[in-house]
């Protein structure tokens, strides 16, 4: 078992609950739940895009930052109201944020090499060395939105864009972090002890949290009010129980670049960031994505073909209802397919109520038909936390994490209209993505395009949950005359497994304007080729129709967590 696997198991067992940039477990659980509920693919999304996010570079950033503040394992076990112990931790966190750098070295069980990390709060920098056990070095500067990753196998440094989305998602103060931990973790039977002693002649306090399954000890330098070490020990009898130890120090200066962390000067440099006109275009799309449409209620009707005629997307499949009020955002996903043919399937569907108005509905009428029994899942951002509720075989699965889920999904209105810029260059541990110019095409003379080329670093490794190769190209065409909306997206993939989609093409066949003149796609038709289980190619089509109300009236309490599935 390598260091990364051991580290993930350590934190999975510890119930760590911190903010989105640093918490792989909470966000991963939430996205895994969303993955189970997703039944369709939006215009710019590849299959299981949610899960792909968490299997790429951001996952590694989360693990890196988790190493730095592993001290918070202890806090997550205190539970209840903020007591003397948690106030001590909060004050330590405040002190940590005043210093320029935090450096840590962590050993997990009998790992072959330690995991070393650095964090700077201002500017926001995360550095990681040794997580994969293969010589990989990662240097991420969120403030400059750039990431450098060195691979020892290829002796190459890959430079890519990392949006600053994640560095703004976390708690703004240490006390806010403590508050979230108290709300997130329901620990029971945990005994807290505090003991003042000396360690190597330095007055320290040992704060220990012991439960039936784990023993966490944080050593605090009393004079400096800073944590200097953390020890974690699993007490359960599970065969995969794991333990770890971390030493922290606080240098005045941290590594200035990736070479200062061990990347050799003679390494090749591969810069994947868009330049020139492509950089301007991606910035423009990002600007419009961020601006959005203000307050709105959007209904997305997703249709698909039938078994008899997969190329005729007239049949109801799913209904998405999206609501935005200021920073508040909510998504409800309903089954609308005809489930009457499914033997033994008791899943509720909107089909009977919606089939007669499917071709000519109105937003108000769709809202009248909303039925919690037909829900697949919900996601709510309340201005601080995102809450995901998914209904699987009548059982509700709920996750909560710090951050705005609408910034990470393809199922938000701005992502449908312009695509999610964050997704364009988002690869994973085995992928590299490069933004290129699209060859001149007379059929797109009035449009502006870009191409995202995806290449596997190592074809022997899996690139996704379905073990498919992700190599291929994605062409995006935007219309400057209509607010740069995405009017066409073509995807060509080298699919290495049956059931994949080697080709899909989504085209806006009708567009509309809001009352204040902003353009949005009204109808999106997608044609695709799927590899069937017998290896044969099957053609099919699906369609999205968007209904938009930019002068919405919201039901009272619709953005409250209590309104979600329980």
XYZ file of C-alpha atoms in Angstrom:
566
model
C 0.000 0.000 0.000
C 1.512 3.357 -0.999
C 1.562 6.547 1.046
C -1.420 8.075 -0.715
C -3.636 5.084 -0.009
C -2.587 4.958 3.630
C -3.133 8.663 4.041
C -6.621 8.489 2.577
C -7.510 5.612 4.880
C -6.146 7.506 7.844
C -8.297 10.536 7.153
C -11.332 8.478 6.197
C -11.208 6.879 9.641
C -10.597 10.148 11.456
C -13.868 11.905 10.532
C -11.941 15.017 9.625
C -14.341 17.794 8.667
C -12.745 20.879 7.195
C -13.412 23.099 4.197
C -13.781 22.065 0.573
C -10.244 22.724 -0.529
C -8.866 20.457 2.132
C -11.515 17.833 2.756
C -11.374 14.910 0.352
C -13.731 12.787 2.428
C -16.750 15.091 2.725
C -16.626 16.356 -0.834
C -15.828 12.911 -2.174
C -18.797 11.383 -0.382
C -21.072 14.126 -1.652
C -19.942 13.763 -5.223
C -20.121 9.986 -5.050
C -23.726 10.303 -3.969
C -24.432 12.717 -6.785
C -22.799 10.289 -9.176
C -25.239 7.543 -8.213
C -28.188 9.790 -8.983
C -27.011 11.178 -12.301
C -28.897 9.599 -15.179
C -28.028 11.915 -18.050
C -25.119 13.938 -19.387
C -25.338 17.680 -19.929
C -24.180 19.478 -23.047
C -20.578 19.967 -22.010
C -20.070 17.112 -19.594
C -18.432 13.777 -20.076
C -19.750 10.703 -18.238
C -19.590 10.795 -14.439
C -18.053 14.252 -14.497
C -18.669 14.781 -10.802
C -16.579 11.756 -9.905
C -13.916 12.716 -12.421
C -13.417 16.001 -10.582
C -12.569 14.192 -7.393
C -10.227 11.751 -9.112
C -8.003 14.481 -10.526
C -5.532 17.051 -9.332
C -7.888 18.739 -6.871
C -8.176 15.516 -4.906
C -4.447 15.593 -4.442
C -4.591 19.227 -3.354
C -7.228 18.261 -0.827
C -5.013 15.521 0.537
C -2.041 17.866 0.649
C -3.847 20.504 2.621
C -5.344 17.849 4.875
C -1.829 16.808 5.835
C -1.011 20.340 6.896
C -3.959 20.690 9.224
C -4.227 17.109 10.388
C -4.145 18.704 13.832
C -7.834 19.281 13.274
C -8.514 15.564 13.593
C -8.699 16.153 17.299
C -11.097 19.070 16.958
C -13.476 17.038 14.847
C -13.930 14.594 17.725
C -14.858 17.070 20.444
C -18.495 17.550 19.461
C -21.081 19.619 21.296
C -20.670 23.288 22.079
C -17.322 25.058 21.867
C -15.542 24.211 25.099
C -12.156 25.081 26.518
C -10.326 22.574 24.344
C -11.817 23.756 21.083
C -11.162 27.375 22.031
C -7.505 26.446 22.452
C -7.527 24.911 18.972
C -9.244 27.949 17.529
C -6.625 30.255 19.006
C -3.891 27.977 17.614
C -5.440 28.227 14.176
C -5.496 32.007 14.447
C -1.794 31.938 15.292
C -1.088 29.606 12.372
C -2.775 32.034 10.004
C -0.567 34.895 11.203
C 2.644 33.131 10.278
C 3.826 33.038 6.651
C 4.343 29.278 6.201
C 3.362 25.957 7.787
C 5.601 22.987 7.034
C 4.800 19.405 7.985
C 6.337 15.971 7.669
C 4.011 13.034 8.108
C 4.686 9.324 8.441
C 1.846 6.859 7.968
C 2.536 3.423 9.432
C 5.561 1.908 7.689
C 5.482 4.095 4.568
C 8.620 3.924 2.500
C 8.968 7.698 2.516
C 7.413 10.542 4.518
C 4.834 12.903 3.088
C 6.071 16.485 3.147
C 3.926 19.561 2.700
C 3.998 23.338 2.869
C 1.132 25.832 3.062
C 1.152 29.591 2.774
C -2.048 31.439 3.647
C -1.207 34.719 1.876
C -0.473 34.208 -0.937
C -2.467 30.971 -1.055
C 0.063 28.227 -1.893
C -0.035 24.463 -1.339
C 3.032 22.278 -1.958
C 3.130 18.504 -1.753
C 5.944 15.999 -2.003
C 5.807 12.236 -1.486
C 2.061 11.578 -1.516
C 2.138 9.136 -4.430
C 5.432 7.520 -3.503
C 6.620 7.906 -7.097
C 8.626 11.113 -6.904
C 5.753 13.411 -7.905
C 6.068 17.000 -6.693
C 3.140 19.408 -6.789
C 3.376 23.188 -6.389
C 0.040 25.031 -6.552
C -0.290 28.799 -6.308
C -4.002 29.498 -5.985
C -3.405 33.249 -5.861
C -1.816 33.117 -9.320
C -4.160 30.309 -10.487
C -1.270 28.153 -11.674
C -0.154 24.634 -10.874
C 3.221 22.946 -11.496
C 3.471 19.150 -11.279
C 6.750 17.297 -11.686
C 6.719 13.635 -12.774
C 9.890 11.715 -12.111
C 8.910 8.986 -14.602
C 8.851 11.420 -17.531
C 11.194 14.023 -16.013
C 8.653 16.647 -16.993
C 6.979 19.592 -15.285
C 3.399 20.150 -16.422
C 2.080 23.691 -15.975
C -1.691 24.185 -15.918
C -4.387 26.562 -14.773
C -6.046 25.963 -11.425
C -9.042 28.245 -10.785
C -9.048 30.019 -7.449
C -12.533 28.620 -6.812
C -11.418 26.330 -4.010
C -9.337 28.811 -2.041
C -12.428 30.969 -1.495
C -14.633 28.119 -0.299
C -13.147 27.616 3.109
C -14.092 29.149 6.444
C -12.878 32.712 6.752
C -11.904 32.409 10.402
C -10.697 29.655 12.675
C -13.823 29.942 14.806
C -15.974 29.424 11.712
C -13.979 26.270 10.995
C -14.586 25.060 14.547
C -18.301 25.810 14.227
C -18.564 23.741 11.060
C -16.724 20.848 12.630
C -19.045 20.853 15.583
C -22.046 20.834 13.280
C -20.612 18.233 10.903
C -19.327 15.568 13.254
C -21.587 13.761 15.705
C -19.001 12.055 17.810
C -20.155 10.152 20.861
C -18.299 8.639 23.782
C -15.204 10.746 23.152
C -13.123 11.518 26.244
C -11.066 14.712 26.239
C -8.051 15.108 28.501
C -5.552 17.963 28.832
C -2.154 17.632 30.440
C 0.647 20.166 30.802
C 4.181 18.792 30.726
C 7.577 19.387 29.102
C 8.950 17.966 25.881
C 12.663 18.448 25.179
C 12.662 21.220 27.788
C 9.741 23.065 26.149
C 6.488 23.583 28.104
C 3.727 21.846 26.147
C 0.134 20.801 26.564
C -1.073 17.397 25.389
C -4.703 17.497 24.306
C -5.955 13.966 23.765
C -9.280 12.808 22.327
C -9.953 9.109 22.876
C -12.970 7.167 21.653
C -13.682 3.489 21.107
C -12.057 3.573 17.698
C -9.225 6.102 17.819
C -6.745 7.989 19.956
C -5.717 11.469 18.773
C -3.093 13.511 20.590
C -2.130 17.086 19.700
C 1.000 18.556 21.279
C 0.790 22.345 21.745
C 3.767 24.622 22.372
C 2.290 26.692 25.204
C 4.547 29.720 24.766
C 4.058 30.057 21.013
C 0.508 28.667 21.130
C 1.188 26.536 18.072
C 0.780 22.797 17.428
C 4.114 21.044 17.018
C 2.989 17.459 16.489
C -0.040 15.236 16.039
C -0.336 11.522 16.625
C -3.214 9.364 15.457
C -3.757 5.751 16.475
C -6.623 3.488 15.433
C -8.047 1.431 18.291
C -10.581 -0.673 16.448
C -9.955 -4.257 15.366
C -10.384 -3.614 11.657
C -7.690 -5.358 9.584
C -6.941 -2.118 7.751
C -6.510 0.018 10.870
C -3.860 2.621 10.416
C -1.865 5.140 12.424
C 0.215 8.189 11.690
C 2.406 10.922 13.127
C 2.995 14.465 11.916
C 5.621 17.027 12.906
C 4.977 20.715 12.213
C 7.280 23.696 12.019
C 6.856 27.279 10.883
C 9.587 28.685 8.618
C 9.735 32.369 7.749
C 10.093 31.486 4.074
C 8.849 28.566 2.029
C 9.990 27.104 -1.289
C 9.865 29.764 -3.990
C 9.126 27.373 -6.863
C 8.893 23.712 -7.746
C 12.675 23.455 -8.241
C 13.180 24.358 -4.592
C 11.109 21.276 -3.670
C 13.180 18.818 -5.660
C 12.252 19.125 -9.322
C 15.478 18.989 -11.373
C 16.529 21.990 -13.426
C 16.880 19.855 -16.557
C 13.239 18.666 -16.490
C 11.178 19.367 -19.593
C 8.443 21.980 -19.133
C 5.043 21.379 -20.722
C 2.789 24.443 -20.399
C -0.866 23.603 -21.070
C -2.309 27.046 -20.252
C -4.198 28.825 -23.054
C -2.421 31.820 -24.544
C -3.245 34.810 -26.713
C -6.751 34.737 -28.180
C -7.522 31.431 -26.474
C -6.686 32.944 -23.093
C -8.934 35.917 -23.871
C -11.756 33.605 -24.879
C -11.534 31.438 -21.746
C -11.435 34.581 -19.584
C -14.538 35.898 -21.347
C -16.398 32.642 -20.804
C -15.309 32.618 -17.161
C -16.544 36.205 -16.712
C -19.971 35.408 -18.138
C -20.184 32.180 -16.163
C -19.466 34.088 -12.949
C -21.992 36.823 -13.771
C -24.764 34.367 -14.619
C -28.376 35.508 -14.898
C -29.053 36.992 -11.485
C -32.108 35.579 -9.759
C -33.984 32.939 -11.744
C -35.956 29.734 -11.841
C -34.906 27.468 -14.702
C -36.573 24.239 -15.722
C -34.663 21.773 -17.899
C -36.725 19.078 -19.625
C -34.540 16.186 -20.709
C -35.939 13.866 -23.377
C -34.526 10.683 -24.850
C -35.282 8.199 -27.577
C -37.159 4.972 -27.052
C -35.815 1.433 -27.361
C -37.696 1.138 -30.626
C -36.386 4.447 -31.988
C -33.399 5.791 -30.038
C -33.008 8.648 -32.542
C -36.374 10.223 -31.709
C -35.904 12.151 -28.430
C -39.537 12.921 -27.704
C -39.909 10.792 -24.604
C -39.734 12.334 -21.107
C -36.702 11.267 -19.135
C -35.889 13.796 -16.430
C -36.850 17.212 -15.080
C -34.343 19.542 -13.456
C -35.512 22.584 -11.513
C -32.826 25.172 -10.748
C -33.324 28.158 -8.471
C -30.965 31.065 -7.836
C -31.516 33.938 -5.392
C -28.416 36.004 -4.779
C -25.789 33.570 -3.512
C -28.396 30.914 -2.724
C -28.772 28.078 -5.228
C -30.839 24.930 -5.407
C -31.155 22.012 -7.822
C -33.940 19.402 -7.758
C -33.707 16.411 -10.114
C -36.870 14.412 -10.827
C -37.596 11.197 -12.706
C -39.964 11.864 -15.605
C -39.538 8.618 -17.546
C -42.273 6.045 -18.050
C -41.415 3.420 -15.440
C -44.560 1.335 -15.920
C -42.681 -1.282 -17.956
C -40.117 -1.912 -15.253
C -41.233 -4.962 -13.338
C -41.105 -4.521 -9.609
C -39.924 -0.904 -9.915
C -41.870 1.161 -7.399
C -39.959 4.347 -8.155
C -42.280 7.324 -8.361
C -42.180 9.298 -11.625
C -43.695 12.553 -12.876
C -44.523 10.816 -16.146
C -48.295 10.434 -15.813
C -48.734 14.024 -14.652
C -46.388 15.555 -17.202
C -46.735 13.513 -20.391
C -49.660 15.506 -21.813
C -47.954 18.889 -21.380
C -44.383 17.738 -22.141
C -44.248 19.393 -25.565
C -45.592 22.784 -24.432
C -45.117 23.312 -20.688
C -44.688 26.458 -18.608
C -42.430 27.054 -15.606
C -45.409 27.631 -13.313
C -47.054 24.363 -14.320
C -43.858 22.344 -13.796
C -43.470 23.800 -10.307
C -47.016 22.733 -9.492
C -46.106 19.144 -10.416
C -42.997 18.893 -8.227
C -43.272 15.774 -6.080
C -40.695 14.724 -3.502
C -41.548 11.084 -4.124
C -40.211 11.442 -7.695
C -36.958 13.059 -6.603
C -33.657 11.446 -7.492
C -31.578 14.051 -5.730
C -31.213 17.608 -4.521
C -28.335 19.997 -4.008
C -28.616 23.213 -2.007
C -26.070 25.979 -1.438
C -27.185 28.145 1.476
C -24.495 30.786 1.055
C -21.954 28.888 3.124
C -22.474 25.135 2.830
C -23.612 22.794 0.084
C -25.990 20.023 1.091
C -26.595 17.038 -1.168
C -29.582 14.730 -0.672
C -30.037 11.682 -2.870
C -32.893 9.220 -2.828
C -31.865 5.675 -3.690
C -34.477 2.918 -3.392
C -36.415 5.041 -0.943
C -33.412 5.720 1.279
C -32.085 9.261 1.626
C -28.307 9.793 1.589
C -27.165 13.206 2.787
C -23.788 14.966 2.645
C -22.696 18.462 3.608
C -19.528 20.357 2.779
C -18.210 23.899 2.699
C -18.446 25.571 -0.718
C -20.730 26.424 -3.628
C -21.668 23.254 -5.512
C -23.019 25.306 -8.426
C -19.433 26.214 -9.282
C -18.480 22.555 -9.725
C -21.380 21.051 -11.627
C -22.517 20.974 -15.235
C -26.104 21.053 -14.006
C -26.333 24.774 -13.340
C -27.809 27.284 -15.770
C -24.518 29.131 -16.504
C -22.780 25.785 -17.154
C -25.464 24.836 -19.691
C -25.316 28.249 -21.369
C -21.528 28.712 -21.535
C -20.061 25.443 -20.179
C -18.212 25.406 -16.888
C -14.748 26.890 -17.636
C -13.342 24.960 -14.696
C -14.179 21.734 -16.532
C -12.337 22.624 -19.720
C -8.879 21.902 -18.392
C -9.795 19.643 -15.490
C -7.987 16.353 -15.887
C -7.022 13.744 -13.344
C -3.911 11.972 -12.131
C -3.531 10.176 -15.459
C -4.708 12.905 -17.833
C -3.255 15.984 -19.449
C -5.495 18.532 -21.114
C -4.344 21.163 -23.565
C -6.449 24.008 -24.978
C -5.825 24.531 -28.692
C -7.202 26.565 -31.551
C -9.852 24.880 -33.678
C -8.976 24.468 -37.367
C -10.687 26.937 -39.701
C -14.182 25.719 -40.573
C -16.426 27.594 -43.053
C -19.470 26.079 -41.343
C -18.597 28.037 -38.201
C -17.569 31.303 -39.833
C -19.374 33.582 -37.365
C -18.359 31.631 -34.267
C -15.300 31.451 -32.009
C -14.020 28.018 -31.083
C -11.482 26.204 -29.001
C -10.369 22.593 -28.760
C -9.484 20.693 -25.604
C -7.195 17.763 -26.305
C -6.978 15.062 -23.640
C -4.068 12.642 -23.491
C -3.378 9.800 -21.065
C -0.053 10.015 -19.247
C 0.020 6.254 -18.818
C -2.420 4.119 -20.804
C -1.880 1.214 -18.447
C -3.646 3.152 -15.683
C -7.378 3.764 -15.370
C -8.547 7.284 -16.135
C -12.083 6.999 -14.860
C -14.455 4.946 -12.739
C -15.474 2.903 -15.775
C -11.834 2.173 -16.703
C -12.188 3.930 -20.045
C -9.447 5.744 -21.855
C -10.197 9.457 -21.881
C -8.010 10.305 -24.839
C -9.692 12.432 -27.454
C -10.787 15.939 -28.375
C -13.624 18.256 -27.434
C -14.514 21.152 -29.738
C -16.490 24.087 -28.319
C -18.081 26.798 -30.478
C -19.326 30.066 -28.972
C -21.446 32.797 -30.589
C -20.128 36.338 -29.875
C -23.281 37.850 -31.399
C -25.417 36.116 -28.770
C -23.509 36.722 -25.538
C -20.930 34.006 -26.304
C -23.400 31.205 -25.572
C -22.113 27.724 -26.334
C -23.894 26.724 -29.534
C -22.053 23.502 -30.351
C -19.937 20.914 -28.564
C -18.451 17.875 -30.304
C -16.659 15.162 -28.373
C -14.524 12.389 -29.851
C -13.068 9.840 -27.462
C -10.940 6.750 -27.743
C -13.218 4.420 -25.823
C -11.549 1.321 -24.465
C -14.591 -0.327 -22.951
C -18.093 -1.290 -24.033
C -20.862 1.041 -22.998
C -18.806 4.169 -23.702
C -19.582 7.125 -25.922
C -16.911 7.454 -28.628
C -18.752 10.383 -30.234
C -21.353 12.966 -29.282
C -22.399 16.283 -30.793
C -24.633 18.807 -29.027
C -26.106 21.707 -30.987
C -28.336 24.599 -29.926
C -31.274 24.345 -32.341
C -33.220 27.247 -30.818
C -32.224 30.202 -28.637
C -34.194 32.829 -26.751
C -33.674 36.076 -24.842
C -34.658 37.162 -21.364
C -36.737 40.288 -20.847
C -33.539 42.320 -20.493
C -32.009 40.893 -23.680
C -29.668 38.157 -22.449
C -29.364 35.119 -24.692
C -29.690 31.513 -23.601
C -30.202 28.183 -25.415
C -33.833 27.143 -25.589
C -33.361 23.736 -27.218
C -30.202 21.593 -27.281
C -30.122 18.420 -29.342
C -27.418 15.822 -28.758
C -26.639 12.996 -31.163
C -24.281 10.289 -30.009
C -22.803 6.890 -30.748
C -22.705 4.340 -27.950
C -20.893 1.010 -27.852
C -23.368 -1.676 -26.872
C -22.521 -4.628 -24.646
C -21.975 -6.795 -27.727
C -19.532 -4.268 -29.172
C -21.940 -2.919 -31.797
C -22.329 0.818 -32.302
C -25.726 2.283 -31.502
C -26.808 5.741 -32.582
C -29.110 7.752 -30.398
C -30.321 11.233 -29.607
C -31.478 13.223 -26.612
C -32.796 16.727 -26.175
C -32.865 19.458 -23.568
C -35.380 22.269 -23.450
C -34.769 25.185 -21.115
C -37.591 27.239 -19.620
C -36.365 30.377 -17.863
C -38.033 32.850 -15.509
C -35.758 35.752 -14.557
C -38.399 37.444 -12.416
C -39.037 34.589 -10.023
C -41.166 34.441 -6.917
C -39.726 31.912 -4.485
C -41.678 29.799 -2.063
C -40.901 30.737 1.515
C -38.174 28.550 2.983
C -37.217 26.998 -0.366
C -33.509 27.654 0.348
C -33.625 26.244 3.881
C -31.928 22.934 4.582
C -35.081 21.772 6.338
C -36.931 21.839 2.993
C -34.772 19.042 1.580
C -35.361 15.308 1.739
C -35.076 13.948 5.255
